[in-house]
Short mmCIF file of N, CA and C in Angstrom, two decimals:
data_model
loop_
_atom_site.label_atom_id
_atom_site.label_comp_id
_atom_site.label_asym_id
_atom_site.label_seq_id
_atom_site.Cartn_x
_atom_site.Cartn_y
_atom_site.Cartn_z
N UNK A 8 112.26 -114.92 -39.91
CA UNK A 8 111.36 -114.42 -38.78
C UNK A 8 112.21 -114.04 -37.61
N UNK A 9 111.86 -112.94 -37.13
CA UNK A 9 112.58 -112.46 -35.82
C UNK A 9 112.01 -113.19 -34.62
N UNK A 10 113.06 -113.54 -33.82
CA UNK A 10 112.67 -114.28 -32.54
C UNK A 10 112.09 -113.23 -31.57
N UNK A 11 111.20 -113.58 -30.75
CA UNK A 11 110.57 -112.70 -29.86
C UNK A 11 111.22 -113.11 -28.47
N UNK A 12 111.58 -111.94 -27.80
CA UNK A 12 112.21 -112.07 -26.38
C UNK A 12 111.27 -112.54 -25.40
N UNK A 13 109.91 -112.04 -25.48
CA UNK A 13 108.91 -112.34 -24.54
C UNK A 13 107.41 -111.98 -24.92
N UNK A 14 106.45 -112.72 -24.50
CA UNK A 14 105.13 -112.36 -24.67
C UNK A 14 104.56 -112.41 -23.32
N UNK A 15 103.98 -111.32 -22.86
CA UNK A 15 103.45 -111.37 -21.36
C UNK A 15 101.88 -110.83 -21.46
N UNK A 16 101.04 -111.57 -20.75
CA UNK A 16 99.58 -111.10 -20.60
C UNK A 16 99.57 -110.37 -19.26
N UNK A 17 99.00 -109.22 -19.27
CA UNK A 17 98.91 -108.41 -17.95
C UNK A 17 97.42 -108.01 -17.75
N UNK A 18 97.09 -108.16 -16.58
CA UNK A 18 95.73 -107.58 -16.06
C UNK A 18 95.68 -106.11 -16.15
N UNK A 19 94.48 -105.55 -16.29
CA UNK A 19 94.51 -103.93 -16.37
C UNK A 19 94.83 -103.28 -15.13
N UNK A 20 94.94 -103.96 -13.97
CA UNK A 20 95.18 -103.43 -12.73
C UNK A 20 95.89 -104.40 -11.85
N UNK A 21 96.20 -104.01 -10.62
CA UNK A 21 97.02 -104.83 -9.74
C UNK A 21 96.27 -106.36 -9.51
N UNK A 22 97.06 -107.33 -9.44
CA UNK A 22 96.64 -108.63 -9.19
C UNK A 22 96.10 -108.81 -7.73
N UNK A 23 95.24 -109.75 -7.46
CA UNK A 23 94.84 -109.80 -6.12
C UNK A 23 95.96 -109.86 -5.11
N UNK A 24 95.93 -109.07 -4.00
CA UNK A 24 96.75 -108.99 -2.89
C UNK A 24 98.13 -108.28 -3.37
N UNK A 25 98.21 -107.64 -4.43
CA UNK A 25 99.37 -106.96 -4.86
C UNK A 25 99.20 -105.41 -4.95
N UNK A 26 100.21 -104.63 -4.55
CA UNK A 26 100.05 -103.16 -4.63
C UNK A 26 99.88 -102.73 -6.00
N UNK A 27 100.93 -103.04 -6.97
CA UNK A 27 100.96 -102.54 -8.25
C UNK A 27 101.26 -103.58 -9.38
N UNK A 28 101.62 -104.83 -8.97
CA UNK A 28 102.04 -105.83 -9.95
C UNK A 28 100.80 -106.29 -10.62
N UNK A 29 100.83 -106.26 -12.09
CA UNK A 29 99.66 -106.71 -12.80
C UNK A 29 99.95 -107.92 -13.65
N UNK A 30 101.21 -108.48 -13.62
CA UNK A 30 101.41 -109.69 -14.45
C UNK A 30 102.28 -110.65 -13.63
N UNK A 31 102.48 -111.91 -14.09
CA UNK A 31 103.35 -112.83 -13.43
C UNK A 31 104.75 -112.48 -13.95
N UNK A 32 105.81 -113.20 -13.43
CA UNK A 32 107.06 -113.00 -13.81
C UNK A 32 107.42 -113.48 -15.22
N UNK A 33 108.31 -112.86 -15.86
CA UNK A 33 108.76 -113.26 -17.13
C UNK A 33 110.28 -112.98 -17.26
N UNK A 34 111.02 -113.67 -18.14
CA UNK A 34 112.33 -113.70 -18.24
C UNK A 34 112.92 -113.16 -19.72
N UNK A 35 113.88 -112.46 -19.49
CA UNK A 35 114.60 -112.00 -20.76
C UNK A 35 116.11 -112.68 -20.82
N UNK A 36 116.39 -113.39 -19.71
CA UNK A 36 117.76 -113.67 -19.43
C UNK A 36 118.43 -114.59 -20.59
N UNK A 37 117.89 -115.49 -21.11
CA UNK A 37 118.50 -116.39 -22.06
C UNK A 37 118.31 -116.00 -23.54
N UNK A 38 117.92 -114.78 -23.83
CA UNK A 38 117.78 -114.33 -25.08
C UNK A 38 119.00 -114.28 -25.92
N UNK A 39 119.93 -113.53 -25.26
CA UNK A 39 121.24 -113.26 -25.75
C UNK A 39 121.34 -112.47 -27.13
N UNK A 40 122.36 -111.59 -27.18
CA UNK A 40 122.59 -110.89 -28.31
C UNK A 40 121.81 -109.68 -28.50
N UNK A 41 120.82 -109.33 -27.85
CA UNK A 41 120.01 -108.19 -27.95
C UNK A 41 120.69 -107.10 -27.17
N UNK A 42 120.71 -105.82 -27.73
CA UNK A 42 121.17 -104.70 -26.96
C UNK A 42 119.97 -103.76 -26.75
N UNK A 43 118.94 -103.79 -27.43
CA UNK A 43 117.81 -103.00 -27.38
C UNK A 43 116.48 -103.91 -27.53
N UNK A 44 115.49 -103.37 -26.76
CA UNK A 44 114.12 -104.14 -26.83
C UNK A 44 113.02 -103.22 -27.31
N UNK A 45 112.14 -103.60 -28.24
CA UNK A 45 111.10 -102.90 -28.68
C UNK A 45 109.73 -103.49 -28.22
N UNK A 46 108.92 -102.63 -27.68
CA UNK A 46 107.73 -103.10 -26.88
C UNK A 46 106.52 -102.91 -27.86
N UNK A 47 105.69 -103.88 -28.05
CA UNK A 47 104.39 -103.73 -28.72
C UNK A 47 103.32 -104.18 -27.67
N UNK A 48 102.26 -103.38 -27.67
CA UNK A 48 101.18 -103.56 -26.57
C UNK A 48 99.84 -103.82 -27.46
N UNK A 49 99.08 -104.81 -27.20
CA UNK A 49 97.93 -105.08 -27.90
C UNK A 49 96.80 -105.42 -26.98
N UNK A 50 95.54 -105.18 -27.46
CA UNK A 50 94.35 -105.56 -26.69
C UNK A 50 93.48 -106.25 -27.73
N UNK A 51 93.02 -107.37 -27.49
CA UNK A 51 92.30 -108.24 -28.51
C UNK A 51 92.84 -108.20 -29.75
N UNK A 52 94.28 -108.41 -29.85
CA UNK A 52 95.01 -108.39 -31.21
C UNK A 52 95.18 -107.11 -31.84
N UNK A 53 94.68 -105.98 -31.31
CA UNK A 53 94.88 -104.76 -32.02
C UNK A 53 95.95 -103.86 -31.13
N UNK A 54 96.77 -103.13 -31.77
CA UNK A 54 97.70 -102.25 -31.16
C UNK A 54 96.81 -101.39 -30.35
N UNK A 55 97.51 -100.98 -29.13
CA UNK A 55 96.75 -99.94 -28.24
C UNK A 55 97.94 -98.93 -27.90
N UNK A 56 97.70 -97.81 -28.10
CA UNK A 56 98.53 -96.64 -27.92
C UNK A 56 98.21 -95.95 -26.45
N UNK A 57 97.16 -96.46 -25.86
CA UNK A 57 96.74 -95.70 -24.58
C UNK A 57 97.29 -96.29 -23.20
N UNK A 58 97.69 -97.56 -23.30
CA UNK A 58 98.17 -98.28 -22.01
C UNK A 58 99.60 -97.94 -21.79
N UNK A 59 99.76 -97.55 -20.43
CA UNK A 59 101.14 -97.22 -20.08
C UNK A 59 101.43 -98.00 -18.80
N UNK A 60 102.60 -98.43 -18.61
CA UNK A 60 103.04 -99.25 -17.49
C UNK A 60 104.51 -99.23 -17.17
N UNK A 61 104.93 -99.76 -16.04
CA UNK A 61 106.36 -99.86 -15.65
C UNK A 61 106.60 -101.41 -15.75
N UNK A 62 107.96 -101.60 -15.81
CA UNK A 62 108.59 -102.94 -15.65
C UNK A 62 109.44 -103.02 -14.45
N UNK A 63 109.30 -103.84 -13.50
CA UNK A 63 110.07 -103.94 -12.39
C UNK A 63 110.68 -105.39 -12.20
N UNK A 64 111.63 -105.59 -11.39
CA UNK A 64 112.28 -106.74 -11.15
C UNK A 64 111.94 -107.27 -9.75
N UNK A 65 111.56 -108.50 -9.68
CA UNK A 65 110.99 -109.12 -8.47
C UNK A 65 112.34 -109.57 -7.68
N UNK A 66 112.50 -108.98 -6.48
CA UNK A 66 113.66 -109.33 -5.75
C UNK A 66 113.16 -109.39 -4.20
N UNK A 67 113.94 -109.93 -3.33
CA UNK A 67 113.65 -109.98 -2.03
C UNK A 67 113.74 -108.66 -1.58
N UNK A 68 112.75 -108.19 -0.75
CA UNK A 68 112.89 -106.75 -0.18
C UNK A 68 112.17 -105.81 -1.23
N UNK A 69 112.87 -104.78 -1.60
CA UNK A 69 112.18 -103.77 -2.52
C UNK A 69 112.48 -104.22 -3.88
N UNK A 70 111.52 -104.10 -4.74
CA UNK A 70 111.67 -104.42 -6.26
C UNK A 70 112.00 -103.22 -7.01
N UNK A 71 113.21 -103.09 -7.62
CA UNK A 71 113.58 -101.93 -8.49
C UNK A 71 112.75 -101.86 -9.80
N UNK A 72 112.32 -100.61 -10.04
CA UNK A 72 111.69 -100.39 -11.30
C UNK A 72 112.80 -100.29 -12.41
N UNK A 73 112.68 -101.00 -13.47
CA UNK A 73 113.83 -101.01 -14.51
C UNK A 73 113.46 -100.08 -15.66
N UNK A 74 112.01 -99.92 -15.83
CA UNK A 74 111.55 -98.99 -16.88
C UNK A 74 110.38 -98.39 -16.63
N UNK A 75 109.96 -97.12 -16.70
CA UNK A 75 108.83 -96.39 -16.42
C UNK A 75 108.19 -95.82 -17.79
N UNK A 76 106.83 -95.47 -17.59
CA UNK A 76 106.20 -94.89 -18.71
C UNK A 76 106.40 -95.71 -20.03
N UNK A 77 106.31 -97.06 -20.08
CA UNK A 77 106.40 -97.83 -21.12
C UNK A 77 105.10 -97.95 -21.89
N UNK A 78 105.03 -97.87 -23.12
CA UNK A 78 103.92 -98.00 -23.96
C UNK A 78 104.08 -98.58 -25.36
N UNK A 79 103.29 -98.86 -26.11
CA UNK A 79 103.53 -99.25 -27.45
C UNK A 79 104.53 -98.51 -28.26
N UNK A 80 105.50 -99.32 -28.88
CA UNK A 80 106.62 -98.79 -29.62
C UNK A 80 107.64 -98.10 -28.85
N UNK A 81 107.70 -98.28 -27.59
CA UNK A 81 108.85 -97.87 -26.66
C UNK A 81 109.94 -98.81 -26.98
N UNK A 82 111.24 -98.02 -27.13
CA UNK A 82 112.47 -98.85 -27.27
C UNK A 82 113.14 -98.67 -25.93
N UNK A 83 113.56 -99.80 -25.37
CA UNK A 83 114.33 -99.91 -24.14
C UNK A 83 115.75 -100.43 -24.26
N UNK A 84 116.59 -100.10 -23.46
CA UNK A 84 117.88 -100.82 -23.40
C UNK A 84 117.59 -102.20 -23.04
N UNK A 85 118.50 -103.23 -23.28
CA UNK A 85 118.08 -104.56 -22.97
C UNK A 85 118.32 -104.79 -21.53
N UNK A 86 117.19 -105.39 -20.88
CA UNK A 86 117.17 -105.66 -19.51
C UNK A 86 117.23 -107.09 -19.25
N UNK A 87 118.30 -107.58 -18.74
CA UNK A 87 118.61 -109.00 -18.60
C UNK A 87 118.18 -109.51 -17.12
N UNK A 88 117.08 -110.40 -17.13
CA UNK A 88 116.66 -110.76 -15.78
C UNK A 88 115.75 -112.01 -15.92
N UNK A 89 115.75 -112.78 -14.94
CA UNK A 89 114.80 -113.97 -14.89
C UNK A 89 113.45 -113.57 -14.20
N UNK A 90 113.35 -112.41 -13.72
CA UNK A 90 112.20 -112.17 -12.82
C UNK A 90 111.73 -110.68 -13.05
N UNK A 91 111.36 -110.43 -14.16
CA UNK A 91 110.66 -109.07 -14.38
C UNK A 91 109.14 -109.20 -14.37
N UNK A 92 108.47 -108.14 -14.16
CA UNK A 92 107.03 -108.09 -14.10
C UNK A 92 106.43 -106.76 -14.61
N UNK A 93 105.24 -106.64 -14.97
CA UNK A 93 104.51 -105.32 -15.36
C UNK A 93 103.77 -104.97 -14.08
N UNK A 94 103.93 -103.53 -13.88
CA UNK A 94 103.37 -102.87 -12.77
C UNK A 94 103.03 -101.51 -13.10
N UNK A 95 102.28 -100.71 -12.08
CA UNK A 95 102.03 -99.45 -12.22
C UNK A 95 101.21 -99.20 -13.47
N UNK A 96 100.25 -100.16 -13.85
CA UNK A 96 99.41 -100.01 -15.16
C UNK A 96 98.56 -98.94 -15.23
N UNK A 97 98.47 -98.18 -16.16
CA UNK A 97 97.34 -97.26 -16.51
C UNK A 97 96.78 -97.88 -17.80
N UNK A 98 95.55 -98.45 -17.56
CA UNK A 98 94.82 -99.20 -18.69
C UNK A 98 93.45 -98.67 -18.90
N UNK A 99 93.21 -97.58 -19.79
CA UNK A 99 91.94 -97.09 -20.04
C UNK A 99 90.92 -98.07 -20.50
N UNK A 100 91.28 -99.09 -21.26
CA UNK A 100 90.40 -100.13 -21.81
C UNK A 100 89.91 -100.94 -20.78
N UNK A 101 90.56 -101.06 -19.49
CA UNK A 101 90.20 -101.96 -18.46
C UNK A 101 89.97 -103.54 -19.00
N UNK A 102 90.93 -103.85 -19.82
CA UNK A 102 90.82 -105.21 -20.40
C UNK A 102 92.29 -105.85 -20.31
N UNK A 103 92.40 -107.03 -20.20
CA UNK A 103 93.77 -107.65 -20.17
C UNK A 103 94.52 -107.19 -21.48
N UNK A 104 95.73 -107.07 -21.38
CA UNK A 104 96.52 -106.68 -22.65
C UNK A 104 97.69 -107.52 -22.78
N UNK A 105 98.29 -107.56 -23.90
CA UNK A 105 99.52 -108.32 -24.22
C UNK A 105 100.66 -107.50 -24.57
N UNK A 106 101.76 -107.73 -23.87
CA UNK A 106 103.05 -107.09 -24.37
C UNK A 106 103.96 -108.00 -24.95
N UNK A 107 104.45 -107.64 -26.19
CA UNK A 107 105.40 -108.40 -26.87
C UNK A 107 106.57 -107.66 -26.86
N UNK A 108 107.63 -108.27 -26.47
CA UNK A 108 108.95 -107.63 -26.45
C UNK A 108 110.01 -108.44 -27.50
N UNK A 109 110.36 -107.58 -28.35
CA UNK A 109 111.22 -108.07 -29.60
C UNK A 109 112.55 -107.32 -29.47
N UNK A 110 113.61 -108.01 -30.07
CA UNK A 110 114.96 -107.33 -30.21
C UNK A 110 114.72 -106.04 -31.13
N UNK A 111 115.16 -104.86 -30.77
CA UNK A 111 115.20 -103.83 -31.68
C UNK A 111 116.21 -103.85 -32.77
N UNK A 112 115.94 -103.54 -34.05
CA UNK A 112 116.93 -103.51 -35.04
C UNK A 112 117.41 -102.09 -35.38
N UNK A 113 117.07 -101.12 -34.59
CA UNK A 113 117.49 -99.78 -34.82
C UNK A 113 118.90 -99.44 -34.17
#
């Protein structure tokens, strides 16, 4: 069975008091060995092709966006960080969604 890099639950819009952040921080730092990451997006356990979001890194000052226009089945270069989060969410379902990040085998 393939190890998962991360499973993140995100709100459909910004968290209270946040401009665009819709999830808590998550880490990819200690996974090791991955060169690429594959993103799966689900709502209520079903794959969702309509949700689009960005991934940013939480830093003091301005937070750099590491990936834009991420959606189900997006393949990304490996982003190593202890403090990533989901932001700039466009979520037509208006429900919480789950992002599963796996190492890509391609």
